[in-house]
Amino acid sequence: MTTTAPSDVRPDPPESPGDRSLAEFGYRQELHRSLGRYASFAAGFSFISVLTTVFQFFAFGYAFGGPVFFWTWPAVLVGQLMVAACFAELAARYPISGAIYQWSSRLSNLSFGWFAGWIMVIGQIVVVAAAALALQMVLPAIWSGFQLVGSDPSPISADGAANAAVLGVILLVLTTLVNVVDNRVMSVINRVGVTAEIIGAVLIIVLLLTHSERSPGITFHTGEGSTGLFGALMVGSFMAAYVMIGFDSAGEMSEETHNPRRTAPRTILAALGAAGLLGGLIVLGGLLAAPSLTDGHLGVDGLSYVLTSSLGDGVGRALLADVVVAIAVATLAIQTAACRMLFSMARDNQLPFSRRLAKVNPRTGMPSAPALVVGVLAAALLLLNFASPDAFLAIGTTCIVMLYLAYAMVTGPMLVRRLRGEFTGSDGVDEEGRPLFSLGRWGIPVNALALVYGLFMTVNLAWPRAAVYDPAGGHWYFQWFTLLFLLVTVGLGCLYRWLRAHRGPTAEA
C-alpha cells in the first residue's frame, strides 16, 4: 500500500511539529489541530444528524412503505457499518483532509481519485442544500410566523417549498459565517449542538415509547397504498439511506484532530453506531405513538405531527426546537466537510482557482474561500424549490446517490488491493504505539459486502421512478434529475480534466 502523495502534489515541506504524519504525505500543518475525541465524534454524528434527517424523510418513507419501512433501517445500518469499517482502516493509515479523494487516489490512481473527490464534493454541496431545507419540516410547526411565504407549510406544496428555500438560505448565511470565523468556534458549536441533539433524541425516544398506541407488531404491516412489499421497502429505504451518510466526516477532520490515527477510526464507527441506534428507536417510537396510521397525517407531516399530537403542543414544540438546533448544526458540519474536501483537492492543485481555495487563514485556521463557494452553490440549489415542490425530493435523493457512488469508488479499489495482497490491514502503529485499526481476516468479506451493498443502493436510489420523483406528472426533468445531475457532474469533470491536460495545470491567484 503506497504512502506517497498524488503525483502533482507540491514537494515535501519540512516536518511540522503539529503532526509528523502530514510530512510523510507531502503536506505541512496549516489547519489548526484543536479537536479532541468528542469533537471528532461530533463531526461525524452531526453530519448524520438523526433528528434532522429522520424528521425530514420520515413522512416520505411511511407514505411509500407503510409501517414495514421500519425494517429498512437495520438493513441499511448493517450495510453502512461495513462501509464504515473499511473507512476506519483507511482513516488510521491516511489521516488527511479530503478523505474520500485522498483514500481513492492512494488506493487506485490520481485520475480515479480525482473523480471520487469531485463527485463527493458536489454531493456534499447538494447535501448542504438538502439539510437546510429540513427547517421547513419543523419551524412552521413550532410557530406559524416562520411561514414567511404563503400559508401552506407542507413541503410538497408550492408555498411550503418556497418557504423552505427562504429559511434554508438564511441558515446558509449563518453557517457560512461560522465556517469563516475560527475552527474553535465551529468545534464548540458542533459539540454543544451534538450534545443537545443526543439529549433531545433520548427524550423523544422515551416520551414516544411511553405514549405508545400500539405494539411493535405493526412494523410488519404494509401501507394501504403499497404496490408490493419489495417495492415498498426499496423506496422506503430512502430515508435510512439518507440518514446514515457522512460518518466519514470524522476522517475528514483528521488534520484538525489530536492523535488522528487512533481517534478517527473509532469515532467514525461510534458516530454511525450511535446514530443508527437512536434513529431506529425514534422511527419505531413514532410508529407506535402516532395517533393514527391511516388518517393521512403521518405520510405528510411525519414526526412533527406525532410529537405535537401525542405529547401536546408545549412538550412537542420544545422538542421540535431541539430538532431546529440539530438541523443548524448538521448544515454547519456538512458544509465544513465540503470545505475540507475542496481545500484538500485545491492544495494538490486539482481544481480551478486552487491557490485561493487552498489558502488557510493563519489566525483562524480556516480555509475561507471554500466556505463561501459551498454556501453560494448550496443556496443556488435551493432556488430549485421555487420551480416545483418536487425539487425537495430530487435534491435529497441526488445527494445520497452522489455520496454512495463516491464511497464505492473507495471500497472498490480497496477490495482490489486486498485481493492482490497489497492491503493486509496489519501494518503500522498509531500515536500510542498500538496496532492500527484492522479488520484482520474479515477484511475481504466485509469489504466485498460493503461494495456490493453500496452499488446496489446507488442503483436503487437513482432509478427514475415516476411515482416517486414526478408524482404530479409533467416534470420529466425531476424524474430523471438524479441521473442527469450525475451525468452533468461527470461531464464537467471530464471537460476540466481535458482542458487541464491540454493547457497544463493552473492555479489561479
Coordinates of C-alpha atoms in Angstrom, one line a residue:
M1 CA 0.0 0.0 0.0
T2 CA 1.6 3.2 -1.1
T3 CA 2.1 6.1 1.2
T4 CA 3.2 8.6 -1.4
A5 CA 1.2 11.7 -2.2
P6 CA -0.6 12.1 -5.6
S7 CA 1.9 12.8 -8.4
D8 CA 1.4 16.6 -8.7
V9 CA 1.3 17.4 -5.0
R10 CA 3.7 20.1 -4.0
P11 CA 7.2 18.9 -2.9
D12 CA 7.6 17.7 0.6
P13 CA 7.8 20.6 3.0
P14 CA 9.7 20.4 6.3
E15 CA 8.2 18.3 9.1
S16 CA 5.6 20.1 11.1
P17 CA 5.8 19.9 14.9
G18 CA 1.9 19.7 14.9
D19 CA 1.8 16.2 13.3
R20 CA 4.8 14.4 11.8
S21 CA 2.5 12.2 9.7
L22 CA 1.5 15.0 7.4
A23 CA 5.1 15.5 6.3
E24 CA 5.0 11.8 5.3
F25 CA 2.3 12.6 2.8
G26 CA 3.9 15.7 1.5
Y27 CA 1.9 18.3 3.4
R28 CA 2.6 20.8 6.2
Q29 CA 0.3 21.6 9.1
E30 CA -1.9 24.6 8.2
L31 CA -5.2 23.8 9.7
H32 CA -5.3 24.2 13.5
R33 CA -5.1 20.9 15.3
S34 CA -7.5 21.5 18.2
L35 CA -10.2 18.8 18.1
G36 CA -10.3 16.1 20.7
R37 CA -12.1 12.7 20.7
Y38 CA -15.6 14.1 21.4
A39 CA -15.2 16.8 18.8
S40 CA -14.2 14.2 16.2
F41 CA -17.2 12.1 17.1
A42 CA -19.4 15.2 16.9
A43 CA -18.1 15.9 13.3
G44 CA -19.4 12.5 12.1
F45 CA -22.6 12.4 14.3
S46 CA -23.6 16.0 13.3
F47 CA -23.3 15.2 9.6
I48 CA -25.5 12.2 10.1
S49 CA -27.8 14.1 12.4
V50 CA -30.6 11.7 13.1
L51 CA -33.0 14.4 14.2
T52 CA -32.5 16.4 11.0
T53 CA -32.8 13.6 8.6
V54 CA -35.4 11.3 10.3
F55 CA -37.8 14.3 10.7
Q56 CA -37.1 15.3 7.1
F57 CA -37.8 12.0 5.4
F58 CA -40.0 10.0 7.9
A59 CA -43.1 11.1 6.1
F60 CA -41.7 10.0 2.7
G61 CA -40.7 6.6 3.9
Y62 CA -44.0 6.0 5.6
A63 CA -46.0 7.2 2.6
F64 CA -44.4 4.7 0.3
G65 CA -43.7 1.8 2.6
G66 CA -46.2 2.0 5.5
P67 CA -45.1 0.7 8.9
V68 CA -43.0 -2.1 7.4
F69 CA -40.5 0.6 6.1
F70 CA -39.0 0.4 9.7
W71 CA -37.1 -2.7 8.7
T72 CA -35.1 -0.8 6.1
W73 CA -33.4 0.9 9.0
P74 CA -31.5 -2.1 10.4
A75 CA -30.8 -3.3 6.8
V76 CA -29.2 0.0 5.8
L77 CA -27.4 0.3 9.1
V78 CA -25.6 -3.1 8.7
G79 CA -24.6 -2.2 5.1
Q80 CA -23.2 1.2 6.2
L81 CA -21.4 -0.3 9.2
M82 CA -19.4 -2.5 6.7
V83 CA -18.5 0.6 4.7
A84 CA -17.6 2.5 7.9
A85 CA -15.4 -0.4 9.0
C86 CA -13.4 -0.1 5.7
F87 CA -13.2 3.7 6.2
A88 CA -11.9 3.2 9.7
E89 CA -9.0 1.2 8.4
L90 CA -8.2 3.9 5.9
A91 CA -8.6 6.8 8.4
A92 CA -5.9 5.1 10.6
R93 CA -3.5 4.9 7.6
Y94 CA -4.3 8.2 5.9
P95 CA -5.3 10.8 8.4
I96 CA -5.7 13.6 5.8
S97 CA -8.4 16.1 5.0
G98 CA -10.3 15.3 1.8
A99 CA -10.7 11.7 3.0
I100 CA -12.6 10.2 0.0
Y101 CA -10.4 11.9 -2.5
Q102 CA -7.2 11.0 -0.7
W103 CA -8.1 7.4 0.0
S104 CA -9.3 6.7 -3.5
S105 CA -6.2 8.3 -5.0
R106 CA -3.8 6.3 -3.0
L107 CA -5.7 3.0 -3.4
S108 CA -6.0 3.5 -7.2
N109 CA -4.5 6.4 -9.1
L110 CA -4.8 10.2 -9.1
S111 CA -7.3 10.4 -12.0
F112 CA -9.7 7.9 -10.5
G113 CA -9.3 9.5 -7.0
W114 CA -9.9 12.9 -8.6
F115 CA -13.3 11.8 -9.9
A116 CA -14.2 10.3 -6.5
G117 CA -13.3 13.6 -4.8
W118 CA -15.2 15.6 -7.5
I119 CA -18.3 13.5 -7.2
M120 CA -18.1 13.6 -3.4
V121 CA -17.7 17.3 -3.0
I122 CA -20.5 18.1 -5.4
G123 CA -22.6 15.6 -3.5
Q124 CA -21.7 17.3 -0.2
I125 CA -22.8 20.6 -1.6
V126 CA -26.1 19.1 -2.5
V127 CA -26.4 17.6 1.0
V128 CA -25.8 21.1 2.5
A129 CA -28.8 22.3 0.5
A130 CA -30.9 19.3 1.4
A131 CA -30.1 19.7 5.1
A132 CA -31.0 23.4 5.1
L133 CA -34.4 22.5 3.5
A134 CA -35.3 20.4 6.6
L135 CA -36.1 23.6 8.6
Q136 CA -39.4 23.6 6.8
M137 CA -40.4 20.4 8.5
V138 CA -40.2 21.9 12.0
L139 CA -40.1 25.7 12.2
P140 CA -43.7 26.3 11.0
A141 CA -44.9 23.5 13.3
I142 CA -43.3 25.5 16.2
W143 CA -44.8 28.8 15.2
S144 CA -46.8 29.8 12.2
G145 CA -44.8 33.0 11.9
F146 CA -42.0 31.0 10.4
Q147 CA -44.1 30.5 7.3
L148 CA -42.8 33.6 5.6
V149 CA -44.1 32.7 2.1
G150 CA -47.8 31.8 1.6
S151 CA -49.9 29.9 4.1
D152 CA -49.4 26.1 3.4
P153 CA -46.4 24.8 5.4
S154 CA -46.3 21.4 3.7
P155 CA -43.0 21.0 1.9
I156 CA -44.8 19.3 -1.0
S157 CA -46.9 22.4 -1.6
A158 CA -45.8 25.5 -3.6
D159 CA -45.9 27.7 -0.5
G160 CA -44.0 25.2 1.6
A161 CA -41.4 24.6 -1.0
A162 CA -40.7 28.3 -1.5
N163 CA -40.6 29.0 2.3
A164 CA -38.2 26.1 2.7
A165 CA -35.9 27.8 0.3
V166 CA -36.1 31.1 2.1
L167 CA -35.4 29.5 5.5
G168 CA -32.6 27.5 4.0
V169 CA -30.8 30.5 2.6
I170 CA -31.0 32.3 5.9
L171 CA -29.4 29.3 7.6
L172 CA -26.7 29.0 5.0
V173 CA -25.7 32.6 5.6
L174 CA -25.2 31.8 9.3
T175 CA -23.3 28.6 8.8
T176 CA -21.0 30.2 6.2
L177 CA -20.1 32.9 8.7
V178 CA -19.2 30.3 11.3
N179 CA -17.1 28.4 8.8
V180 CA -15.1 31.5 8.2
V181 CA -14.7 32.7 11.8
D182 CA -12.5 30.1 13.6
N183 CA -12.3 26.3 13.9
R184 CA -12.5 26.5 17.7
V185 CA -15.8 28.4 17.4
M186 CA -17.0 25.8 14.9
S187 CA -16.0 23.0 17.2
V188 CA -17.7 24.4 20.2
I189 CA -21.0 24.9 18.3
N190 CA -20.7 21.4 16.9
R191 CA -20.1 19.8 20.3
V192 CA -22.9 21.8 22.1
G193 CA -25.2 21.1 19.2
V194 CA -24.5 17.4 19.2
T195 CA -24.9 17.1 22.9
A196 CA -28.3 18.9 22.7
E197 CA -29.3 16.6 19.8
I198 CA -28.4 13.4 21.7
I199 CA -30.2 14.6 24.8
G200 CA -33.2 15.6 22.7
A201 CA -33.2 12.3 20.8
V202 CA -33.2 10.3 24.1
L203 CA -36.1 12.3 25.4
I204 CA -38.0 11.9 22.2
I205 CA -37.5 8.1 22.3
V206 CA -38.6 7.8 26.0
L207 CA -41.6 10.0 25.5
L208 CA -42.7 8.3 22.3
L209 CA -42.3 4.8 23.7
T210 CA -44.2 5.8 26.9
H211 CA -47.1 7.1 24.8
S212 CA -47.4 4.0 22.6
E213 CA -50.8 3.4 21.0
R214 CA -50.0 0.0 19.5
S215 CA -47.5 -2.9 19.7
P216 CA -44.3 -3.3 17.7
G217 CA -46.0 -6.0 15.6
I218 CA -47.4 -3.1 13.5
T219 CA -44.0 -2.9 11.8
F220 CA -44.8 -6.0 9.8
H221 CA -47.7 -4.3 8.1
T222 CA -47.5 -2.5 4.7
G223 CA -49.3 0.7 3.9
E224 CA -52.8 0.7 2.3
G225 CA -51.5 2.1 -1.0
S226 CA -48.4 -0.2 -1.2
T227 CA -47.8 -1.9 -4.5
G228 CA -45.9 -4.8 -3.0
L229 CA -43.5 -5.5 -0.1
F230 CA -40.3 -5.4 -2.2
G231 CA -41.2 -2.1 -3.9
A232 CA -42.3 -0.6 -0.6
L233 CA -39.0 -1.5 1.1
M234 CA -36.9 -0.3 -1.9
V235 CA -38.5 3.2 -1.8
G236 CA -38.9 3.2 1.9
S237 CA -35.2 2.6 2.3
F238 CA -34.5 6.2 1.0
M239 CA -35.0 7.6 4.5
A240 CA -32.5 5.3 6.1
A241 CA -30.0 5.7 3.2
Y242 CA -30.3 9.5 3.5
V243 CA -29.8 9.5 7.3
M244 CA -26.8 7.2 7.5
I245 CA -24.2 9.1 5.4
G246 CA -21.4 11.4 6.4
F247 CA -19.8 9.3 9.1
D248 CA -16.6 9.7 7.2
S249 CA -16.5 13.3 8.3
A250 CA -14.6 12.2 11.4
G251 CA -11.8 11.2 9.0
E252 CA -12.4 14.4 7.0
M253 CA -11.3 16.4 10.1
S254 CA -8.2 14.3 10.7
E255 CA -5.8 17.2 10.2
E256 CA -7.5 19.1 12.9
T257 CA -7.8 16.2 15.4
H258 CA -5.3 15.2 18.1
N259 CA -3.9 11.6 17.6
P260 CA -6.0 11.1 14.4
R261 CA -4.7 7.6 13.6
R262 CA -6.2 6.3 16.9
T263 CA -9.1 8.7 17.2
A264 CA -10.7 8.9 13.8
P265 CA -11.3 5.1 13.2
R266 CA -13.1 4.8 16.5
T267 CA -15.2 8.0 16.1
I268 CA -16.2 7.0 12.6
L269 CA -17.7 3.8 13.9
A270 CA -19.1 5.4 17.1
A271 CA -20.8 8.2 15.2
L272 CA -22.6 5.7 12.9
G273 CA -23.4 3.3 15.7
A274 CA -24.9 5.9 18.0
A275 CA -26.9 7.5 15.1
G276 CA -28.1 4.1 14.0
L277 CA -29.4 3.1 17.4
L278 CA -31.0 6.4 18.2
G279 CA -32.6 6.8 14.8
G280 CA -34.0 3.3 14.7
L281 CA -35.7 3.9 18.1
I282 CA -37.1 7.2 17.0
V283 CA -38.6 5.7 13.9
L284 CA -40.1 2.8 16.0
G285 CA -41.4 5.2 18.6
G286 CA -43.0 7.4 16.0
L287 CA -44.9 4.4 14.5
L288 CA -46.0 3.2 18.0
A289 CA -47.1 6.6 19.3
A290 CA -48.8 8.1 16.2
P291 CA -52.5 8.9 17.0
S292 CA -53.5 7.2 13.7
L293 CA -51.7 5.3 11.0
T294 CA -54.5 5.8 8.4
D295 CA -55.6 9.5 8.7
G296 CA -53.0 10.6 6.2
H297 CA -51.1 12.9 8.5
L298 CA -48.2 10.5 9.1
G299 CA -47.4 10.4 5.4
V300 CA -47.5 14.2 5.0
D301 CA -46.5 15.8 8.3
G302 CA -44.3 13.0 9.6
L303 CA -42.8 13.0 13.1
S304 CA -43.7 16.7 13.8
Y305 CA -47.3 15.6 13.7
V306 CA -46.6 12.8 16.1
L307 CA -44.8 15.0 18.7
T308 CA -47.4 17.8 18.8
S309 CA -50.4 15.4 18.7
S310 CA -49.2 12.8 21.1
L311 CA -47.1 14.8 23.6
G312 CA -49.1 18.1 23.5
D313 CA -48.2 21.4 21.9
G314 CA -45.9 22.5 24.7
V315 CA -43.7 19.5 25.0
G316 CA -43.9 18.8 21.3
R317 CA -42.8 22.3 20.3
A318 CA -39.9 22.2 22.9
L319 CA -38.6 19.0 21.4
L320 CA -39.0 20.5 17.9
A321 CA -36.9 23.4 18.9
D322 CA -34.1 20.9 19.7
V323 CA -34.6 19.5 16.2
V324 CA -34.0 23.0 14.8
V325 CA -30.7 23.1 16.7
A326 CA -29.8 19.7 15.2
I327 CA -30.6 20.9 11.7
A328 CA -28.5 24.0 12.1
V329 CA -25.5 22.1 13.4
A330 CA -25.9 19.4 10.7
T331 CA -25.9 22.0 8.0
L332 CA -22.8 23.5 9.6
A333 CA -21.0 20.2 9.8
I334 CA -21.8 19.1 6.3
Q335 CA -20.6 22.5 4.9
T336 CA -17.4 22.1 6.9
A337 CA -16.8 18.6 5.4
A338 CA -17.3 20.0 1.9
C339 CA -14.9 22.8 2.7
R340 CA -12.2 20.4 3.7
M341 CA -12.7 18.4 0.5
L342 CA -12.3 21.5 -1.6
F343 CA -9.3 22.5 0.4
S344 CA -7.6 19.1 0.1
M345 CA -8.1 18.9 -3.7
A346 CA -7.0 22.6 -4.2
R347 CA -3.9 22.0 -2.1
D348 CA -2.9 19.4 -4.7
N349 CA -3.6 21.9 -7.4
Q350 CA -6.5 19.8 -8.7
L351 CA -9.2 22.5 -9.0
P352 CA -9.8 25.8 -10.8
F353 CA -8.6 28.7 -8.6
S354 CA -6.6 26.2 -6.5
R355 CA -4.4 28.9 -4.9
R356 CA -7.3 30.7 -3.5
L357 CA -9.2 27.6 -2.4
A358 CA -6.1 26.2 -0.7
K359 CA -5.4 29.3 1.3
V360 CA -5.7 29.0 5.1
N361 CA -6.1 32.0 7.3
P362 CA -3.2 31.6 9.8
R363 CA -5.1 33.3 12.6
T364 CA -8.4 31.3 12.3
G365 CA -7.0 28.1 10.9
M366 CA -9.9 28.1 8.4
P367 CA -9.9 28.0 4.6
S368 CA -12.4 30.8 4.0
A369 CA -12.8 30.6 0.2
P370 CA -14.2 27.1 0.2
A371 CA -16.8 28.1 2.8
L372 CA -18.1 30.9 0.5
V373 CA -18.1 28.6 -2.5
V374 CA -20.1 25.9 -0.8
G375 CA -22.5 28.4 0.8
V376 CA -23.3 30.1 -2.5
L377 CA -23.7 27.0 -4.6
A378 CA -25.9 25.3 -2.0
A379 CA -28.1 28.5 -1.8
A380 CA -28.3 28.4 -5.6
L381 CA -29.6 24.8 -5.5
L382 CA -32.3 25.9 -3.0
L383 CA -33.8 28.1 -5.7
L384 CA -35.0 24.9 -7.5
N385 CA -37.6 24.8 -4.8
F386 CA -39.3 27.8 -6.3
A387 CA -39.7 25.9 -9.6
S388 CA -41.6 23.0 -8.1
P389 CA -42.1 21.2 -4.7
D390 CA -40.8 18.0 -6.4
A391 CA -37.3 19.6 -6.2
F392 CA -37.3 18.7 -2.4
L393 CA -37.1 15.0 -3.1
A394 CA -34.9 15.4 -6.2
I395 CA -32.3 17.3 -4.2
G396 CA -32.4 14.9 -1.3
T397 CA -32.1 11.7 -3.4
T398 CA -29.4 13.2 -5.7
C399 CA -27.1 13.9 -2.8
I400 CA -27.4 10.4 -1.4
V401 CA -26.6 8.8 -4.8
M402 CA -23.5 11.1 -5.2
L403 CA -22.1 10.1 -1.8
Y404 CA -22.9 6.4 -2.2
L405 CA -21.1 6.4 -5.6
A406 CA -18.1 8.2 -4.1
Y407 CA -18.0 5.7 -1.3
A408 CA -18.0 2.8 -3.8
M409 CA -15.0 4.5 -5.5
V410 CA -13.1 3.9 -2.3
T411 CA -14.3 0.4 -1.3
G412 CA -13.9 -0.9 -4.9
P413 CA -10.1 -0.1 -5.2
M414 CA -9.7 -1.2 -1.6
L415 CA -11.1 -4.6 -2.4
V416 CA -8.8 -4.9 -5.4
R417 CA -5.8 -4.1 -3.2
R418 CA -6.9 -6.7 -0.7
L419 CA -7.4 -9.4 -3.3
R420 CA -3.9 -8.7 -4.6
G421 CA -2.5 -9.0 -1.1
E422 CA -1.4 -5.3 -1.2
F423 CA -3.6 -4.3 1.7
T424 CA -3.4 -6.5 4.8
G425 CA -4.6 -4.0 7.3
S426 CA -2.0 -5.2 9.8
D427 CA 0.8 -2.7 9.1
G428 CA 1.8 0.3 11.3
V429 CA 1.0 1.7 14.7
D430 CA -1.0 4.6 16.0
E431 CA 0.2 7.6 18.1
E432 CA 0.2 5.5 21.2
G433 CA 2.3 2.7 19.6
R434 CA -0.6 0.3 19.3
P435 CA -1.5 -1.6 16.1
L436 CA -3.7 0.4 13.7
F437 CA -7.4 -0.4 13.5
S438 CA -7.8 -3.5 11.3
L439 CA -10.5 -5.9 10.2
G440 CA -7.9 -8.7 10.0
R441 CA -9.3 -11.9 8.4
W442 CA -12.7 -10.3 8.0
G443 CA -11.2 -7.7 5.7
I444 CA -12.1 -9.3 2.3
P445 CA -15.7 -10.4 3.1
V446 CA -16.6 -7.2 4.8
N447 CA -15.1 -5.1 2.0
A448 CA -16.8 -7.2 -0.7
L449 CA -20.2 -6.9 1.0
A450 CA -19.7 -3.1 1.5
L451 CA -19.0 -2.7 -2.2
V452 CA -22.0 -4.8 -3.3
Y453 CA -24.3 -3.1 -0.9
G454 CA -23.1 0.4 -2.0
L455 CA -23.6 -0.3 -5.7
F456 CA -27.0 -1.9 -5.1
M457 CA -28.2 1.1 -3.1
T458 CA -26.8 3.5 -5.7
V459 CA -28.8 1.9 -8.5
N460 CA -31.9 1.7 -6.2
L461 CA -31.8 5.3 -5.3
A462 CA -31.0 6.6 -8.8
W463 CA -33.7 4.5 -10.5
P464 CA -36.1 7.0 -12.2
R465 CA -39.4 6.0 -10.7
A466 CA -42.1 8.4 -12.0
A467 CA -44.3 7.7 -9.0
V468 CA -41.5 8.8 -6.7
Y469 CA -39.8 11.7 -8.4
D470 CA -42.7 13.1 -10.5
P471 CA -45.9 12.1 -8.9
A472 CA -47.9 15.0 -10.4
G473 CA -46.5 14.4 -13.9
G474 CA -45.3 16.8 -16.4
H475 CA -41.8 17.3 -15.0
W476 CA -39.7 14.7 -16.7
Y477 CA -36.5 16.5 -15.6
F478 CA -37.4 15.7 -12.0
Q479 CA -38.0 12.1 -12.7
W480 CA -34.5 11.9 -14.3
F481 CA -32.9 14.6 -12.2
T482 CA -30.5 12.4 -10.3
L483 CA -29.1 10.7 -13.4
L484 CA -29.0 14.0 -15.3
F485 CA -27.2 15.7 -12.4
L486 CA -24.7 12.8 -12.1
L487 CA -24.0 12.9 -15.9
V488 CA -23.5 16.7 -15.8
T489 CA -21.2 16.4 -12.9
V490 CA -19.1 13.7 -14.5
G491 CA -19.2 15.6 -17.9
L492 CA -18.0 18.8 -16.3
G493 CA -15.2 16.8 -14.6
C494 CA -14.1 15.3 -17.9
L495 CA -14.2 18.7 -19.6
Y496 CA -12.0 20.2 -16.8
R497 CA -9.5 17.3 -16.9
W498 CA -9.3 17.5 -20.7
L499 CA -8.7 21.3 -20.6
R500 CA -6.1 20.8 -17.9
A501 CA -4.3 18.1 -19.9
H502 CA -4.2 20.4 -23.0
R503 CA -3.4 23.7 -21.3
G504 CA -1.4 22.4 -18.3
P505 CA -2.1 22.6 -14.6
T506 CA -3.3 26.0 -13.4
A507 CA -3.5 27.5 -10.0
E508 CA -5.1 30.9 -10.5
A509 CA -4.3 33.6 -7.9

